[in-house]
CSV table of C-alpha atoms and ligand atoms in Angstrom, one decimal:
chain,number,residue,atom,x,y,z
A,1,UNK,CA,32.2,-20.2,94.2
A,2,UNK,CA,29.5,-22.7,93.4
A,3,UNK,CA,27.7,-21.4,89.9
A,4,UNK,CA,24.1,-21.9,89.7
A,5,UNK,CA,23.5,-23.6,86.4
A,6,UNK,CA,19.4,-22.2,86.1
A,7,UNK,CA,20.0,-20.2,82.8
A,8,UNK,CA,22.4,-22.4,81.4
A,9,UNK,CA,21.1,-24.1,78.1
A,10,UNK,CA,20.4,-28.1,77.8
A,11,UNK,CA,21.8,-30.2,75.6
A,12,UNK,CA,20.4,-32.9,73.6
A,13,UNK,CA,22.1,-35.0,70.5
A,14,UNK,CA,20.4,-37.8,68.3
A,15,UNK,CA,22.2,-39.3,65.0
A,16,UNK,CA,20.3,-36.9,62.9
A,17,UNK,CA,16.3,-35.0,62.9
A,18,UNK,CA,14.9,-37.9,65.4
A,19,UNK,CA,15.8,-36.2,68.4
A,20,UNK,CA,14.3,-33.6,67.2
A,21,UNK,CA,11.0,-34.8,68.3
A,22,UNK,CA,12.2,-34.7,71.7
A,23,UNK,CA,13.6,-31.1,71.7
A,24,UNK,CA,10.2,-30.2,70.6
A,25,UNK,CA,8.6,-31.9,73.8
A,26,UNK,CA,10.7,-30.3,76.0
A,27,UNK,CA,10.4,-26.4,74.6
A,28,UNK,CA,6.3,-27.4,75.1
A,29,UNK,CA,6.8,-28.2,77.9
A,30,UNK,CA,10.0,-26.3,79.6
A,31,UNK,CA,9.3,-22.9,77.2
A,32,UNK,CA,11.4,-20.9,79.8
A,33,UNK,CA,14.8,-23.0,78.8
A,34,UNK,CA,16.9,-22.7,75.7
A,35,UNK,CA,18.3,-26.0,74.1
A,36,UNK,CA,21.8,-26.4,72.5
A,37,UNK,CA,21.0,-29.4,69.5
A,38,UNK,CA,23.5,-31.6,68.0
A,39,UNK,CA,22.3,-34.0,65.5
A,40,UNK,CA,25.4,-36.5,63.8
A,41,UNK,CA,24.2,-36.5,60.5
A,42,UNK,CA,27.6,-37.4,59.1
A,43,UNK,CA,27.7,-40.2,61.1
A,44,UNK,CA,24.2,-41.8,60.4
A,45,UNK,CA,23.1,-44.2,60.7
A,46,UNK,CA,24.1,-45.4,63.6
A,47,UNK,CA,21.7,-48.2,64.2
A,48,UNK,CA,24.8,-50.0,61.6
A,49,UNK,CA,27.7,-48.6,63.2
A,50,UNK,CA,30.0,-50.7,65.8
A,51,UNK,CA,29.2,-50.0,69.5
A,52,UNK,CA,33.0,-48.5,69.3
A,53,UNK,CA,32.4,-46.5,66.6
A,54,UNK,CA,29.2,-44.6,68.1
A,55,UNK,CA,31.3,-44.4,72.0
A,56,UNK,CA,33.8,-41.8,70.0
A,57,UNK,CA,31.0,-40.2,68.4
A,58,UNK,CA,29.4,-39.8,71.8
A,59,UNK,CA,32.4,-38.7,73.4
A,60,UNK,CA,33.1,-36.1,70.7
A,61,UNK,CA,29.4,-34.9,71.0
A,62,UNK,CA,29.8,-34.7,74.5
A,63,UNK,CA,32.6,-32.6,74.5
A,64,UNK,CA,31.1,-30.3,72.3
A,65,UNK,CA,28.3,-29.5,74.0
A,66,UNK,CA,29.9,-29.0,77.5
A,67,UNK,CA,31.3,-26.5,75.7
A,68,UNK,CA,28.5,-24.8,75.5
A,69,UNK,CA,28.5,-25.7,79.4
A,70,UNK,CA,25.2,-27.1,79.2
A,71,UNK,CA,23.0,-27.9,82.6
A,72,UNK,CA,21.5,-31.4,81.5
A,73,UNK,CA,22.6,-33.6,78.4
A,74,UNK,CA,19.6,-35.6,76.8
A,75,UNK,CA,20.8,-38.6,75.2
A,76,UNK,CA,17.6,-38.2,72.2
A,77,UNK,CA,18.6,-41.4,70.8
A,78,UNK,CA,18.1,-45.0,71.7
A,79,UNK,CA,21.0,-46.5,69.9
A,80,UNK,CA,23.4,-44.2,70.9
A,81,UNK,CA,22.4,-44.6,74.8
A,82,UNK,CA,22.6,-48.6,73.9
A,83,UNK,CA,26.1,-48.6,72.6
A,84,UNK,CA,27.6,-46.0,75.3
A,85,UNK,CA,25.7,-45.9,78.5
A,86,UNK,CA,28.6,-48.5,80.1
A,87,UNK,CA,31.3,-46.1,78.9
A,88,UNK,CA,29.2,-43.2,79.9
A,89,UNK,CA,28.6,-44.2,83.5
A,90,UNK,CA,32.1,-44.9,84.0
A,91,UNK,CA,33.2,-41.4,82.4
A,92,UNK,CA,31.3,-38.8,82.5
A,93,UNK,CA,31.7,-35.7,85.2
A,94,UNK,CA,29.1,-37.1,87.5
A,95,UNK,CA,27.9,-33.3,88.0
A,96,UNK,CA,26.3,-33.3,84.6
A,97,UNK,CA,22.8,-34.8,85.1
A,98,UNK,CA,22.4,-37.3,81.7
A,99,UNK,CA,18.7,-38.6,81.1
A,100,UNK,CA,18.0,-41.2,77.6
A,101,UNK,CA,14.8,-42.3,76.4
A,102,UNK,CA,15.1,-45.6,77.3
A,103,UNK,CA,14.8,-45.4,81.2
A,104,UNK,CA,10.9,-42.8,81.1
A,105,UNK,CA,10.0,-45.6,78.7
A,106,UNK,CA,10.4,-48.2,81.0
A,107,UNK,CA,8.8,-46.8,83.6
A,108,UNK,CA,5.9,-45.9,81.7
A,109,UNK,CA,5.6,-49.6,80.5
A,110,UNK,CA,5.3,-50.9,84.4
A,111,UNK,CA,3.1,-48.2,85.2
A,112,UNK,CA,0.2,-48.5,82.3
A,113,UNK,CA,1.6,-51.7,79.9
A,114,UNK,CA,2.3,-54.4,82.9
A,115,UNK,CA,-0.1,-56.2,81.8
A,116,UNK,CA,-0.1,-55.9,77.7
A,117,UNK,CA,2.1,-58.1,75.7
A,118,UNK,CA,4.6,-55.1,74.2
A,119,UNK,CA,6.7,-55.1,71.3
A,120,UNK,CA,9.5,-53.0,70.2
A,121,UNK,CA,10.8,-52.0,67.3
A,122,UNK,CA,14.2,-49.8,66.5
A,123,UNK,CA,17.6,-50.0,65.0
A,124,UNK,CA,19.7,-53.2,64.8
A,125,UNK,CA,22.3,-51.9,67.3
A,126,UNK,CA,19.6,-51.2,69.5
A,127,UNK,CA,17.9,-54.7,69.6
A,128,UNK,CA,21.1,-56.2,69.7
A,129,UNK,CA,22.7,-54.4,72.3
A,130,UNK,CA,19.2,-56.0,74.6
A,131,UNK,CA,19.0,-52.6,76.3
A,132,UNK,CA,15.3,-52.6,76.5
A,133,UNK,CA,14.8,-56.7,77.7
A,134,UNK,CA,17.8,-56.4,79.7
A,135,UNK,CA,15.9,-53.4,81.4
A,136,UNK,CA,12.9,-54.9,81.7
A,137,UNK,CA,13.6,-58.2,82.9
A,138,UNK,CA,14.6,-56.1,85.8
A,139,UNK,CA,11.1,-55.2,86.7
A,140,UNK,CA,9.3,-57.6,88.5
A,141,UNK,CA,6.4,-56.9,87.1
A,142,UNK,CA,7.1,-57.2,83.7
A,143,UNK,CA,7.4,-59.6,80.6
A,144,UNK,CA,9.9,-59.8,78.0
A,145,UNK,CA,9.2,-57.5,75.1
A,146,UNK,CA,8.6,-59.0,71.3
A,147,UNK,CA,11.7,-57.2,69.4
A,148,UNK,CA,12.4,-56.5,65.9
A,149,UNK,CA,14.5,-54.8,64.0
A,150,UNK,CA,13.5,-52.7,61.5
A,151,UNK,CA,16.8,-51.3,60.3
A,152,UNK,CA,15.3,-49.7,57.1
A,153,UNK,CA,13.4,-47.0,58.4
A,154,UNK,CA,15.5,-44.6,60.2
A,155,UNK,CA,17.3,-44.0,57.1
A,156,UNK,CA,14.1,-43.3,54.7
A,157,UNK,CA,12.8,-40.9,57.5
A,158,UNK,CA,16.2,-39.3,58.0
A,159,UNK,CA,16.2,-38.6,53.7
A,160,UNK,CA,12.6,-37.5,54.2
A,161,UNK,CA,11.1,-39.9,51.8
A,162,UNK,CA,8.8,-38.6,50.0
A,163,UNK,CA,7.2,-41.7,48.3
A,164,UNK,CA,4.4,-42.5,51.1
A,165,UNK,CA,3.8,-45.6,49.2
A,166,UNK,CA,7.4,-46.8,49.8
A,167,UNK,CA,7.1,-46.2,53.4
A,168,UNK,CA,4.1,-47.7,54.0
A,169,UNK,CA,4.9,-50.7,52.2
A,170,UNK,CA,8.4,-50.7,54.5
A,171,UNK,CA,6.4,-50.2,57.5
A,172,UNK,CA,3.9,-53.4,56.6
A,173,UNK,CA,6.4,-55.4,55.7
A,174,UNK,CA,7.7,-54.8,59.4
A,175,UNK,CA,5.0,-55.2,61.5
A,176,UNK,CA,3.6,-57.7,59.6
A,177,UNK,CA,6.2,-60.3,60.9
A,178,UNK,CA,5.3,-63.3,62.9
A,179,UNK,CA,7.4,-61.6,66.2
A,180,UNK,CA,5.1,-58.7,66.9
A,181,UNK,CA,1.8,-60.9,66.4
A,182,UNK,CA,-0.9,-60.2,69.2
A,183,UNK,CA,0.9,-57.5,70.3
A,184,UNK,CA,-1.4,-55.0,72.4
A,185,UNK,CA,1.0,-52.2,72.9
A,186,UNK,CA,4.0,-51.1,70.6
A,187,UNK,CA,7.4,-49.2,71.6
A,188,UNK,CA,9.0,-46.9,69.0
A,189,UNK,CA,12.0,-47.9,70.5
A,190,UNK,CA,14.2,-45.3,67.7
A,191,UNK,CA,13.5,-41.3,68.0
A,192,UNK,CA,13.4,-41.0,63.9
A,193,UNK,CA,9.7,-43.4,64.1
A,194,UNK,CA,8.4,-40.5,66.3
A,195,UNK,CA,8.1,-39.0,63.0
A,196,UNK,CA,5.8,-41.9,60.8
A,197,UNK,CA,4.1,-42.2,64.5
A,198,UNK,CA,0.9,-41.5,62.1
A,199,UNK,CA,1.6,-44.1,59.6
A,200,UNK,CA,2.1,-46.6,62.5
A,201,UNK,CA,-0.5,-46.1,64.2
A,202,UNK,CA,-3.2,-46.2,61.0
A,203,UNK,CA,-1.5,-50.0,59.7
A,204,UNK,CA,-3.2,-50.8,63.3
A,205,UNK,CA,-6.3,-48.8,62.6
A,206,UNK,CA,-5.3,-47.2,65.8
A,207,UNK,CA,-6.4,-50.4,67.5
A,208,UNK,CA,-3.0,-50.6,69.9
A,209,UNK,CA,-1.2,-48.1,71.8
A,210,UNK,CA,2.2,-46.5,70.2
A,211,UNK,CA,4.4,-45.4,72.9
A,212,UNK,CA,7.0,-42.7,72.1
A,213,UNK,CA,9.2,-41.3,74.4
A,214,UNK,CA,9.5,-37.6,74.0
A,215,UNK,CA,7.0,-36.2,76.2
A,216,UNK,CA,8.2,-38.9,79.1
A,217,UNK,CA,11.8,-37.6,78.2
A,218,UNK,CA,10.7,-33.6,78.4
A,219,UNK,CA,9.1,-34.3,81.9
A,220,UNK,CA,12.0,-36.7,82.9
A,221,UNK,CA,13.9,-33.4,82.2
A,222,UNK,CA,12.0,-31.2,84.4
A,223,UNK,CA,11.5,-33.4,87.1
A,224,UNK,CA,15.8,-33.5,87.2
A,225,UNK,CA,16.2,-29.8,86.9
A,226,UNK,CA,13.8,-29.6,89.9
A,227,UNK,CA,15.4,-32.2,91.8
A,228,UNK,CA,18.8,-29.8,91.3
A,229,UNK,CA,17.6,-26.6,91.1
A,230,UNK,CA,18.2,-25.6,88.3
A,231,UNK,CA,15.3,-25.0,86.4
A,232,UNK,CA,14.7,-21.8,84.9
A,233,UNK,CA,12.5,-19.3,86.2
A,234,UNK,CA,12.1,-16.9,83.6
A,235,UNK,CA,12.4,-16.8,79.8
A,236,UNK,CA,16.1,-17.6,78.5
A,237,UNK,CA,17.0,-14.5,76.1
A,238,UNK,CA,19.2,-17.5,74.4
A,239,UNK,CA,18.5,-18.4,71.2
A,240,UNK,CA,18.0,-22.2,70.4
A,241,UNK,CA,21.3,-23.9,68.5
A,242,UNK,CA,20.9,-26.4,66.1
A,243,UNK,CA,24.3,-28.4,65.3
A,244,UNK,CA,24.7,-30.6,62.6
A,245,UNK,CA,28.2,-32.1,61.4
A,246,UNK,CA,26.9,-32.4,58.2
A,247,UNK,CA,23.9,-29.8,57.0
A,248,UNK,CA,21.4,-32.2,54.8
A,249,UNK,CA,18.4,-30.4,53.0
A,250,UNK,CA,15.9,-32.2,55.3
A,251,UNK,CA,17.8,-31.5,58.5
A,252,UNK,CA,16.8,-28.1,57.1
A,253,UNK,CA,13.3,-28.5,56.3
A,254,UNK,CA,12.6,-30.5,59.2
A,255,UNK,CA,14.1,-27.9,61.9
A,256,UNK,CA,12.6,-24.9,60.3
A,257,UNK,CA,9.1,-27.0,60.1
A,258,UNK,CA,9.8,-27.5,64.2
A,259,UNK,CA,10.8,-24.8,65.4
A,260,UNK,CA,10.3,-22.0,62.9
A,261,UNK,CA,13.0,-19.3,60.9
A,262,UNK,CA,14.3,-17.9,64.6
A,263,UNK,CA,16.8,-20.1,65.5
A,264,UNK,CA,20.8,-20.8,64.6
A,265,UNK,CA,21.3,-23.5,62.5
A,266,UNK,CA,24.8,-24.7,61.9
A,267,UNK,CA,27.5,-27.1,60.6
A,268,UNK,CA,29.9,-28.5,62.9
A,269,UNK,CA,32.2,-30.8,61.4
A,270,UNK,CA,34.3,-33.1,63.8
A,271,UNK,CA,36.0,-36.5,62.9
B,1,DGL,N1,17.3,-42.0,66.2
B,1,DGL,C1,18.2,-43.1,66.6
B,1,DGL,C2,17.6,-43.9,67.7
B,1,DGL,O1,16.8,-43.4,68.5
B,1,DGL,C3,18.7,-44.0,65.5
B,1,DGL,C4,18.8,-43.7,64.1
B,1,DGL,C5,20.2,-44.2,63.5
B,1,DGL,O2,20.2,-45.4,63.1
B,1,DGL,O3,21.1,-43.4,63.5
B,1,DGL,O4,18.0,-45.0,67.9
């Protein structure tokens, strides 16, 4: 008997609260579906672990949320997807539909940016892995991207720094370097800098474009439940899980800020 998947929940997983940003696009968006979370706080940062290091995180992650026999897995972080997506192609049940952030970003880029000069930003593992130029050197129509790493603030966003003044000087300090000069358009290539997407975009006085990925990732989402029918049709009476594997006073504050008191938030420890 072939099970139809429709009310089934989807599953998404980030290092900690960045993906969050995306699991909040896609409930605006999909409000009919209920989402499964998994956020790896014990394991963050992973922008500094080994590309072996985050593959057994993934696969753990993985297995815990088919548990949960989830329709669609969203891979809400950059650095993960960079470090896994060989392993993943190669094993993973081909049945589960997987999107990332990465790919809706790219296609955005060649459908508005072609002709801007675009620079990225995001973890260390993430600019060295060359995910994004490898990507877009692939497009015909596009030019290589100006990347930097800007491995310091992930983890100030994760601790929910509350000194603005530290941030902001973190944040000028990065895009003050030589390798995003000129740049007309700028990719948050790291879910967390969803989150100082404000800060960002005022040390530009909002005079280039910030590009985040969660609202390309939510409708990336519904265009592949469409495409397998298995979008759902009518509220999910599910409520929404939140997963951590280690439960921090900002995952806390952040989630509740999100998504309100009504949900399930809880620890989920795994090695
Ligand atoms: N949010 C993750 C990303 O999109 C990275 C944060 C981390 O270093 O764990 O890349």
């Amino acid at each position: 008997m072939i099970i139809n998947k429709r009310y089934h929940p989807i599953g998404l997983f980030d290092s900690g609260i960045g993906g969050l940003t995306i699991a909040k696009s896609l409930k605006e968006l999909l409000p009919n579906e209920s989402i499964i979370y998994f956020g790896d706080t014990k394991h963050f940062p992973y922008g500094e672990k080994s590309s072996e290091d985050i593959i057994s995180y993934v696969k753990n992650i993985f297995e815990i949320l088919l548990k949960y026999d989830c329709k669609l897995i969203i891979i809400a972080c950059n650095t993960a997807y960079a470090a896994s997506h060989k392993y993943l192609e190669k094993n993973i049940d081909k049945n589960i539909p997987i999107i990332n952030v990465i790919d809706p970003m790219i296609e955005f880029i060649q459908n508005n940016h072609a002709e801007n000069k675009v620079g990225l930003i995001a973890t260390n593992r993430t600019i060295h892995s060359d995910i994004y130029n490898n990507k877009v050197l692939k497009c015909k129509n596009l030019n290589k991207l100006s990347s930097l790493a800007t491995p310091l603030l992930a983890p100030m966003i994760e601790k929910g720094q509350n000194d603005d003044n530290k941030l902001n000087k973190t944040i000028t300090h990065y895009l003050s370097n030589n390798s995003l000069k000129d740049i007309e358009t700028l990719i948050l290539g790291c879910t967390h800098y969803y989150l100082i997407k404000d800060k960002i975009e005022n040390f530009y006085n909002k005079k280039i474009k910030i590009l985040d990925a969660s609202k390309m990732a939510a409708e990336k989402a519904e265009s592949v439940l469409e495409k397998h029918n298995i979008l759902s049709d009518k509220k999910s009476t599910n409520k929404d899980i939140f997963m951590v594997s280690n439960l921090t006073e900002n995952f806390k504050n952040v989630v509740h800020k999100l998504f309100g008191e009504n949900i399930v938030l809880k620890s989920c420890i795994y090695d």
